[in-house]
Each structure stands twice: as C-alpha cells, then as structure tokens.
Tab-separated table of C-alpha atoms in Angstrom:
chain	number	residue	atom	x	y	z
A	298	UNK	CA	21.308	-15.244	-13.520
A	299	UNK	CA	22.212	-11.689	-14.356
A	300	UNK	CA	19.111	-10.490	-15.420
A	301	UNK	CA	19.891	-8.500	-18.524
A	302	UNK	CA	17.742	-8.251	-21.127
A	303	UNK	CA	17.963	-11.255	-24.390
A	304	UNK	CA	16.601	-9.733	-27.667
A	305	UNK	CA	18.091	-11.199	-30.878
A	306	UNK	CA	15.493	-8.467	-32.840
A	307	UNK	CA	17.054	-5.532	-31.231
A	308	UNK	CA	20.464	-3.534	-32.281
A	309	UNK	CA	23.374	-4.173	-30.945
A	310	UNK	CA	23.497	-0.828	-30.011
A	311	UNK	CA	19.873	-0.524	-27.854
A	312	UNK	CA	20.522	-3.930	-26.403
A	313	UNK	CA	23.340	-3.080	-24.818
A	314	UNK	CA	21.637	0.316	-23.933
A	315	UNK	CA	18.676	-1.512	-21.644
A	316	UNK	CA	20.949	-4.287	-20.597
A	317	UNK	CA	22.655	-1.307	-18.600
A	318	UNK	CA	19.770	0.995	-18.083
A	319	UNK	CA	16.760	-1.342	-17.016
A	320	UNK	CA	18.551	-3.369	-14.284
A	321	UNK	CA	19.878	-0.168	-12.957
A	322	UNK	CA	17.237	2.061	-12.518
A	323	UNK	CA	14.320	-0.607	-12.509
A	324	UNK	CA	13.619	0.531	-8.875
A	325	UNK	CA	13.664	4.606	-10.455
A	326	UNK	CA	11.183	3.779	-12.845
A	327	UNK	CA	8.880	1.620	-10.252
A	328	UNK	CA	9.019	4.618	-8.432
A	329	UNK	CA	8.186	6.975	-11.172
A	330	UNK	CA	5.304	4.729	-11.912
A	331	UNK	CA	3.926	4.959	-8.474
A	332	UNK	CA	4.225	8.460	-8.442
A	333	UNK	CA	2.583	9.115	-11.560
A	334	UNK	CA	-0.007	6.649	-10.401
A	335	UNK	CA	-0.814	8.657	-7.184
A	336	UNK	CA	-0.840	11.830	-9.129
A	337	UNK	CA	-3.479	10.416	-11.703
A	338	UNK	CA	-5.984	8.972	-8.981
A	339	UNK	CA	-5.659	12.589	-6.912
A	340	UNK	CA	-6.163	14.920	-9.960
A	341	UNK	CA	-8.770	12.389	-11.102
A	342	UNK	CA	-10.739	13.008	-7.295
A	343	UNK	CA	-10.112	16.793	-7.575
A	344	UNK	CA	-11.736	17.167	-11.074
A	345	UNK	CA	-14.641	15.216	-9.579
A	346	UNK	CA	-14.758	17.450	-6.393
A	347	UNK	CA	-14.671	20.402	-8.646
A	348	UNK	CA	-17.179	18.864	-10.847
A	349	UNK	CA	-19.579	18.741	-8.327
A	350	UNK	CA	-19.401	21.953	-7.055
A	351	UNK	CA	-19.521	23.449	-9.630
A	352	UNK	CA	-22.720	21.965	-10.309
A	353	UNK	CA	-24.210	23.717	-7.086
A	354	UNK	CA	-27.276	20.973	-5.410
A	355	UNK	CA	-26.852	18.814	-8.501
A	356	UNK	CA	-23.473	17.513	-6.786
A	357	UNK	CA	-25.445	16.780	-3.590
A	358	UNK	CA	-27.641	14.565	-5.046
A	359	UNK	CA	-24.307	12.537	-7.017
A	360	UNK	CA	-22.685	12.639	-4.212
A	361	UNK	CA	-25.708	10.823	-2.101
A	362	UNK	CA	-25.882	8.503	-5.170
A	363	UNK	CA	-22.379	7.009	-5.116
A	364	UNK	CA	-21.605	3.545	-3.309
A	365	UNK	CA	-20.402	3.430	-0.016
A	366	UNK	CA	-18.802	0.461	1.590
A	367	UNK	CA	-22.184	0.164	4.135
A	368	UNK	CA	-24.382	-0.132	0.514
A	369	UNK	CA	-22.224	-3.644	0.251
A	370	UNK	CA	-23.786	-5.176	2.655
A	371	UNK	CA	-26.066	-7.795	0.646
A	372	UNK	CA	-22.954	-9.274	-0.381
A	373	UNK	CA	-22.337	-13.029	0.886
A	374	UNK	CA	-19.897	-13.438	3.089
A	375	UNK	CA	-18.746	-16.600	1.403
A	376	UNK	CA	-16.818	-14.630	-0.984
A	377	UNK	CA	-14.491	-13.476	1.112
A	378	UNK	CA	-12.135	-16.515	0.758
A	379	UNK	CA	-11.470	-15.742	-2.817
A	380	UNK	CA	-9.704	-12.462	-2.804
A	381	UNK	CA	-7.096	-14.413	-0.416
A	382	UNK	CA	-6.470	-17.312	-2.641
A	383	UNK	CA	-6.203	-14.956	-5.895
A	384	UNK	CA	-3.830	-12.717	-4.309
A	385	UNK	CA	-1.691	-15.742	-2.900
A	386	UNK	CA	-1.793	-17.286	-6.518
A	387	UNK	CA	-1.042	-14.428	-8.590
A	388	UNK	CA	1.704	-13.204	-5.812
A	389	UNK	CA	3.570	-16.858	-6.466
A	390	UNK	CA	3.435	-16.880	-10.351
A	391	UNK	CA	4.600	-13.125	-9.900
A	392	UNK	CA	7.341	-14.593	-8.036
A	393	UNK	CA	8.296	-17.156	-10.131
A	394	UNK	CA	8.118	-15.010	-13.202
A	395	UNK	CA	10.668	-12.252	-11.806
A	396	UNK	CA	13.342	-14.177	-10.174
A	397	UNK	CA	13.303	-16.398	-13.321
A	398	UNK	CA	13.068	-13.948	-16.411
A	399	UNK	CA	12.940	-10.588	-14.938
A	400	UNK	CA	15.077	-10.643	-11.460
A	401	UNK	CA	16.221	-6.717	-11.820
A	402	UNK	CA	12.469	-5.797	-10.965
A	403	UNK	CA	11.895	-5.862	-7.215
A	404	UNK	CA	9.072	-8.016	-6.156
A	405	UNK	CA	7.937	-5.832	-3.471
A	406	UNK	CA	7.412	-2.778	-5.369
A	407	UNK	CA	5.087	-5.090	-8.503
A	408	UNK	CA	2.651	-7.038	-5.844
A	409	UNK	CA	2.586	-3.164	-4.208
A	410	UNK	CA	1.659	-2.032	-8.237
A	411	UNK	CA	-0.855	-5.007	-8.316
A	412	UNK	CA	-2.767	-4.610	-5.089
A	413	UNK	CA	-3.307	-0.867	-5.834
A	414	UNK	CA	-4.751	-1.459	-9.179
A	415	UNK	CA	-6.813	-4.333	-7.714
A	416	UNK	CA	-7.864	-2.318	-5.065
A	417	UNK	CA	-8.411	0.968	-7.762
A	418	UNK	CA	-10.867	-0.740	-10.085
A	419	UNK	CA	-12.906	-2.520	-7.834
A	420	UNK	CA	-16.909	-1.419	-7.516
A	421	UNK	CA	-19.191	0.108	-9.769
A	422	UNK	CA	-22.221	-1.368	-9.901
A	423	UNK	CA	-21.879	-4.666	-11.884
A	424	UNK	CA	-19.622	-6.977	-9.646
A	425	UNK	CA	-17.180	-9.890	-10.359
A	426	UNK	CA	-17.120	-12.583	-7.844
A	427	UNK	CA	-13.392	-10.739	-7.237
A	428	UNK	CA	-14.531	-7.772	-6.610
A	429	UNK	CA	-16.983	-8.766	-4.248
A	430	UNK	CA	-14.558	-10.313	-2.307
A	431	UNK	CA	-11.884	-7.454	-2.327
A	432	UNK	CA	-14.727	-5.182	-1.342
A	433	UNK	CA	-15.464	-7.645	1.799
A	434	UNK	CA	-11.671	-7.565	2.798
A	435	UNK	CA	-11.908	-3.628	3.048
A	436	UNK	CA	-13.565	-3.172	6.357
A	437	UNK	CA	-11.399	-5.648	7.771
A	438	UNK	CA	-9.955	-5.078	11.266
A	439	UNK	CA	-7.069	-4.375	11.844
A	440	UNK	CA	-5.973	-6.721	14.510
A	441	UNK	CA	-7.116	-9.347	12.520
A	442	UNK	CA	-5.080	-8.237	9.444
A	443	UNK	CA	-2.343	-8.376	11.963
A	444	UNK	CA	-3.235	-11.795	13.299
A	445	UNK	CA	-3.588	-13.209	9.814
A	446	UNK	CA	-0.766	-11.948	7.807
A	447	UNK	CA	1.679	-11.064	10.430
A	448	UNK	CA	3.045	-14.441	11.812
A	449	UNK	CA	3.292	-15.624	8.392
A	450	UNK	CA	5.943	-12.732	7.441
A	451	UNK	CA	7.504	-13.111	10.614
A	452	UNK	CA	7.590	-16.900	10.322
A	453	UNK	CA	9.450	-16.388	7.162
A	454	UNK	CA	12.070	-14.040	8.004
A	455	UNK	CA	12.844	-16.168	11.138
A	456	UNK	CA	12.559	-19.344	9.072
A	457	UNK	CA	15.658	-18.164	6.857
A	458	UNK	CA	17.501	-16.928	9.198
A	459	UNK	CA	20.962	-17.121	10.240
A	460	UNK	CA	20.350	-18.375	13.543
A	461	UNK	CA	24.488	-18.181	14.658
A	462	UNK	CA	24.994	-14.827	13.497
A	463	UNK	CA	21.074	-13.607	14.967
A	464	UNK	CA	22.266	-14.569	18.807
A	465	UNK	CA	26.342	-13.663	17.702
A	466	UNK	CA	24.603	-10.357	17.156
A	467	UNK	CA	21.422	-10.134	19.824
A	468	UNK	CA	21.983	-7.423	22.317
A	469	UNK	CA	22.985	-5.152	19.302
A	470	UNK	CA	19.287	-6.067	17.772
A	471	UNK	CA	17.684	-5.515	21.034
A	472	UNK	CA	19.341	-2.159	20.942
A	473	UNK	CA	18.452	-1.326	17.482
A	474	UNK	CA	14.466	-2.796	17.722
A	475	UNK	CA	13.759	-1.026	21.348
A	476	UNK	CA	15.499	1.998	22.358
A	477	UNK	CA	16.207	3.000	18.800
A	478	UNK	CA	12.512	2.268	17.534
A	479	UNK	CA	11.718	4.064	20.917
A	480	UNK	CA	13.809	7.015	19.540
A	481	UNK	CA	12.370	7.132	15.843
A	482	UNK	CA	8.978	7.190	17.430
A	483	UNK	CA	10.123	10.362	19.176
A	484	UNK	CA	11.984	12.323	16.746
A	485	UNK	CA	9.133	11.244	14.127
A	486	UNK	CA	6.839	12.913	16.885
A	487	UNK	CA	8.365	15.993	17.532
A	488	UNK	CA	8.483	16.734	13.712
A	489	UNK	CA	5.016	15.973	13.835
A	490	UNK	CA	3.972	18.137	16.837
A	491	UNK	CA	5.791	21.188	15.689
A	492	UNK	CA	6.073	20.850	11.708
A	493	UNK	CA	3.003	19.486	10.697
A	494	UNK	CA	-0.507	22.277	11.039
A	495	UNK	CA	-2.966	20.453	12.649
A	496	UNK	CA	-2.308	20.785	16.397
A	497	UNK	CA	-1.447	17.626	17.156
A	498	UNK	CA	-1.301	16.899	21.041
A	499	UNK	CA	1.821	14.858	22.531
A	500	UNK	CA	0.038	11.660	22.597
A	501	UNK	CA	-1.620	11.408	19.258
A	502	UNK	CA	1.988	12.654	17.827
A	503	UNK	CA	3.948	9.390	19.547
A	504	UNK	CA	1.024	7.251	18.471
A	505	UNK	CA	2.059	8.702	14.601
A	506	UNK	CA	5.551	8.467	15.230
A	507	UNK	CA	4.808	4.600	16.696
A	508	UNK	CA	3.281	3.530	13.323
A	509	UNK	CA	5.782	4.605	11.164
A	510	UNK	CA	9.073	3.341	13.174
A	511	UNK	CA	8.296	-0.001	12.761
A	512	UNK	CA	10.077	0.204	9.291
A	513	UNK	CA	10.558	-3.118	6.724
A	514	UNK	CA	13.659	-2.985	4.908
A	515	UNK	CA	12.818	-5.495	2.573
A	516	UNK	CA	13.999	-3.876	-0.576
A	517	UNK	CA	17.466	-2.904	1.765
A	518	UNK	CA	17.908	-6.350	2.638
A	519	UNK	CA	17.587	-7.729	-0.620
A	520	UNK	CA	19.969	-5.079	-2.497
A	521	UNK	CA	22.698	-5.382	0.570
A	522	UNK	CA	22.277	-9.529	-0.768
A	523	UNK	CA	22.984	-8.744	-4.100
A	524	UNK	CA	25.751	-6.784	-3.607
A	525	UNK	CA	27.430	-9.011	-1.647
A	526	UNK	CA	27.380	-7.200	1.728
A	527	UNK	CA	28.927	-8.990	4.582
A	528	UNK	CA	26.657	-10.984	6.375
A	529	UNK	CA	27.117	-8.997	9.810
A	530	UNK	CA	25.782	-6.144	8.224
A	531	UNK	CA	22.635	-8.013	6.491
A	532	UNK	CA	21.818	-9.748	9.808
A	533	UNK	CA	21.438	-6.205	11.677
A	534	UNK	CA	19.175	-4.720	8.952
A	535	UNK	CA	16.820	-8.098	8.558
A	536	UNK	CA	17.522	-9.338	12.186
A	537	UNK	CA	16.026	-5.711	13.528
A	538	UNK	CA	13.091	-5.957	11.314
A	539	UNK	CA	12.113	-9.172	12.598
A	540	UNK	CA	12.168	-7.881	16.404
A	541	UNK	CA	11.304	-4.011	15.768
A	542	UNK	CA	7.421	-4.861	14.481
A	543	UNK	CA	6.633	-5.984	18.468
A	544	UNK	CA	8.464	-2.744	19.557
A	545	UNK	CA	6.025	-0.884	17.418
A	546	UNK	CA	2.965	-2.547	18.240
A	547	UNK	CA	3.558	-1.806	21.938
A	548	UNK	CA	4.539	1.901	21.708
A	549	UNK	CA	1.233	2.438	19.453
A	550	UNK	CA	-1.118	0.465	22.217
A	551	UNK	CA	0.687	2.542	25.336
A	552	UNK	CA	0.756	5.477	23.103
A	553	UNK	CA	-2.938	5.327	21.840
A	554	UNK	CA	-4.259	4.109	24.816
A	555	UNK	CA	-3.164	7.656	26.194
A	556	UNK	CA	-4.297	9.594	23.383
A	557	UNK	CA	-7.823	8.130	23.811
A	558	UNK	CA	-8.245	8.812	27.159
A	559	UNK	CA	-7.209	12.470	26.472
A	560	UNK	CA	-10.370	12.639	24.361
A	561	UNK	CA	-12.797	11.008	26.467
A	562	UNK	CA	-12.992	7.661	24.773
A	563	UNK	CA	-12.869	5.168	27.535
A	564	UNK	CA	-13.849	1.388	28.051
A	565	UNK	CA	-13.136	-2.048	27.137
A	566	UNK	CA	-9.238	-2.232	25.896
A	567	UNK	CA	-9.901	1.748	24.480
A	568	UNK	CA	-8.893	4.925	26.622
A	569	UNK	CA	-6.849	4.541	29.420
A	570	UNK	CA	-4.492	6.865	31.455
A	571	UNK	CA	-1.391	5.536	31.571
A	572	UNK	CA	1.334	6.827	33.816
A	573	UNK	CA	5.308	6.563	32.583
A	574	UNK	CA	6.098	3.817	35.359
A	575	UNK	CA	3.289	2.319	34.570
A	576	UNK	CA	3.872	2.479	30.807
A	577	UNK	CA	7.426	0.823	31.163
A	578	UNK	CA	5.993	-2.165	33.604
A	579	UNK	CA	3.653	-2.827	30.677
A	580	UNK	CA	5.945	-2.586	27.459
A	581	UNK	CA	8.506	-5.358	30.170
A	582	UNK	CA	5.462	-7.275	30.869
A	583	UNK	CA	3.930	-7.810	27.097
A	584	UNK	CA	7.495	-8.152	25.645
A	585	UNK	CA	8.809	-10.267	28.031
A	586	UNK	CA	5.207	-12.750	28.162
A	587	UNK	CA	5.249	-12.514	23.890
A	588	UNK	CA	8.791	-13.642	24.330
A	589	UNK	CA	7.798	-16.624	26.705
A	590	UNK	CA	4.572	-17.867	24.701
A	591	UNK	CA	7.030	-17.744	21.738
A	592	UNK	CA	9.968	-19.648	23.536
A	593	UNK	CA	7.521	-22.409	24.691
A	594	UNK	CA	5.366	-22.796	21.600
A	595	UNK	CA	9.239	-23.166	19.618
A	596	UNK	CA	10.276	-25.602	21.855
A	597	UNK	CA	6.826	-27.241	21.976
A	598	UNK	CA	6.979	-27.452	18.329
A	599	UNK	CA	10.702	-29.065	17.926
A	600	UNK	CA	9.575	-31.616	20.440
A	601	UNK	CA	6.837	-33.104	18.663
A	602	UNK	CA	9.531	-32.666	15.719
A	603	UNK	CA	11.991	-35.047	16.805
A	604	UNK	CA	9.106	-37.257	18.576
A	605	UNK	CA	7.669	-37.418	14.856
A	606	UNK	CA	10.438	-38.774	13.238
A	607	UNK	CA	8.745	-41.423	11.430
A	608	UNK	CA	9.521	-40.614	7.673
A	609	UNK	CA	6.987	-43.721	6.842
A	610	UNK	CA	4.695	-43.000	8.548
A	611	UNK	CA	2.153	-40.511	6.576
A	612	UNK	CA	0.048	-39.562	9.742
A	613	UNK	CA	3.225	-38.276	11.220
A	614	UNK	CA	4.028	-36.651	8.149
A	615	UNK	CA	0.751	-34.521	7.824
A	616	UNK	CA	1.379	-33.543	11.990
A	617	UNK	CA	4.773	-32.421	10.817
A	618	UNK	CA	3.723	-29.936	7.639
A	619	UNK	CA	0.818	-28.297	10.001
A	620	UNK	CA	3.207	-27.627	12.389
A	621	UNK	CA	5.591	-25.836	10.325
C-alpha cells in the first residue's frame, strides 16, 4: 500500500502534484492544523476576556453566569460509560479507515484532532447524552486515568514486541529509561528554574521536568518502520518507551512528594520530606517490587496458558481471552 492519492477526475498534472506533496508533508499540515487550532480557541478566550472588561460590572455578572464543571453535578453518573465506548469505536473505524485508504496521515496526530474538538464543543446548556458523558470524564483523577488507560498501552507495546532483540538489548534500555530519563528531568529543570519567570523552587522544577521526560515516540517509531530502519535501532526507541513511563512516574511521586512538603501540604500519601538516600531506597524499592508483581503475574498468566490448552473446550476458551 503506498498511500498515494487515486483520482481518475483530476489532471495528470495535480495528481501527480498531491501524490508527492500530501504523503510528504501530511504530518506539516497536521501540525499547521493544530497550530491554527490553538491560535483560534486562545484569540477566541482573549476577545471574550476583553469583552468583558470592557463591559465594566456587566462582565461580573457573565462571568458568574457561565457553567462550571461543579454546576454538572445533576448529571447521572450512568453516563459515564458512553464517552468510553464512543471514543473506542470511533478510534477503531479511524484506524481502519487510515491504514486502508489514507495510511500517509498519522493516526496519532487525527484521534489527537478528534478528542480536542470533542472535548471543544462540549457544554452549553442543552446536552447530548455524549456530552454529558465527556463532561463526567473531565474531573477524572488522575491515577485512575493512569490505572485505566495505562496498562492497556503498555500491554500493547509489550504485546508486539520483539522479545529477542528487547533482552539482546536490556541493559542499554535500562540505561536509556533511568539514568537518562533521570537526566532529562534535570536539564528540563534547570531550564525551568532559571529560564522560565515564575520563581520556581528546585522541587516543583524536577517535578516539571519529571512529567515531561517520560516522552512517547510513537510517531518516531512508526516513521523509523516505514523507512525501513534496522530493527536495533527501532527496539531502543519503542523498547525505552515501554520502560521510561515507570521511571517517570517515580521521579514525579519522590519529586512532588518534596515539593509538597516545602509548602506545608502534609498527610495521607501528600507532603513528605524526603532525604536523597532515602529517595534512591524508594525509586530501588517501587521499581524493583513493580518489576516482581509484573514477573509473577506474567508467569502466573502463561501457566494457566499452557494448563488451558483445551481448544474444545469453550470454558477454557473464555479463561484464556480474559486473561490476555
């Protein structure tokens, strides 16, 4: 499947034109679209900001009249399992659709497309059933975002992995998903603590830098695919996604743990003054227990695998789809 464009209507001439330029600079465009997207909804908010002041206590009063996400509260929570099934529906015909007909678009960058406009015309005050449930999945926390969606991408990734060249290529991973993530979360928190104006302290800085150095190459990966990359090479980009995500998560916890405490927010799992030995006994201890529960649930899983073996058997059969 090449992916160039089939349009007996057209010229010779401007066929051949988008058969070059639209596979070629799809990802330009998507990105032009995005930004002229962004630019819309901000000059959009400051009109309405300078609207309202300019109307003086009349903008008060509009401003105390729009919805906030609290005013949703009479909504049932029974709705909320709709905006999950859409999005899961409409993300597979998506799918389908581009790798079949349109394979020069990158899926990534039209479900991102999707979700914002999803996401940008939902409230008002008459409600679809979908919008009521989008507006439910809004104040959603985040560890349970995490819990839901995470293991499924992760499952994936692992699921279609080269499982020779992943342990050919381990302690370079390890390398690459810990000290290196460790590093990006540094250098991205010195540029914040000197570069950026709002007097950042240390902590809050390396809890910045920890969320964005869990990067997720998927748009890499997939171009280094197409292009025929060797396969080393692939496995260190997609192979150090799949491990850097923990790395992440456990710089932000030590990180923001810290930076709470600072501040005086202390209790339960919040604030907590954590010392550098201290700090490196607990990264060891939840990276090395994560990788434990995740060795013994595996090989708990490709026991009952080979115990269920039974391809007759439909019981067996149903034991063997929940546990993948």
């Amino acid at each position: 499947m090449t992916g160039k464009m089939n349009n007996k209507s057209l010229p010779p001439v401007l066929t051949m034109t988008m058969n070059r330029l639209v596979p070629r600079n799809s990802d330009m465009y998507l990105i032009g679209l995005l930004l002229a997207m962004q630019a819309i909804y901000q000059s959009t908010a400051a009109a309405m900001e300078h609207q309202d002041g300019d109307h003086g206590e009349v903008a008060t009063d509009s401003a105390s009249d729009r919805r906030q996400p609290s005013d949703y509260d009479d909504i049932s929570p029974t709705f909320a399992i709709l905006y999950p099934s859409f999005t899961q529906t409409i993300a597979v015909l998506m799918y389908f659709v581009l790798s079949r007909y349109l394979p020069f678009l990158p899926y990534s960058a039209i479900v991102y497309i999707f979700g914002f406009m999803l996401g940008f015309f939902a409230g008002g005050d008459s409600l679809t059933n979908l919008e009521k449930s989008s507006i439910l999945w809004l104040g959603i926390n985040g560890q349970v975002l995490l819990l839901v969606f995470l293991p499924g991408l992760i499952f994936l990734d692992a699921f279609t992995l080269n499982v020779h060249l992943f342990f050919k290529s381990f302690w370079q991973l390890v390398l690459f998903a810990f000290p290196m993530v460790l590093g990006g979360t540094a250098l991205t928190a010195l540029f914040a603590y000197y570069v950026f104006p709002y007097g950042w302290g240390f902590n809050l800085s390396m809890t910045f830098g920890a969320i964005l150095s869990g990067t997720d190459p998927i748009a890499v990966s997939g171009l280094l695919s197409s292009l025929g990359a060797p396969p080393r090479l692939q496995m260190h980009i997609s192979g150090e996604s799949l491990l850097n995500d923990g790395a992440a998560v456990l710089f932000y916890n030590i990180f923001s743990r810290r930076f709470m405490f600072d501040e005086g927010i202390v209790g339960d799992g919040l604030g907590q003054d954590i010392g550098w030995v201290e700090g490196f006994v607990t990264f060891f201890r939840l990276s090395g227990g994560g990788l434990a529960i995740g060795l013994a649930f595996g090989l708990g899983t490709v026991f009952l695998l080979r115990i269920l073996n039974n391809q007759l058997s439909s019981e067996e059969s149903i034991i063997q789809v929940v546990l993948l």
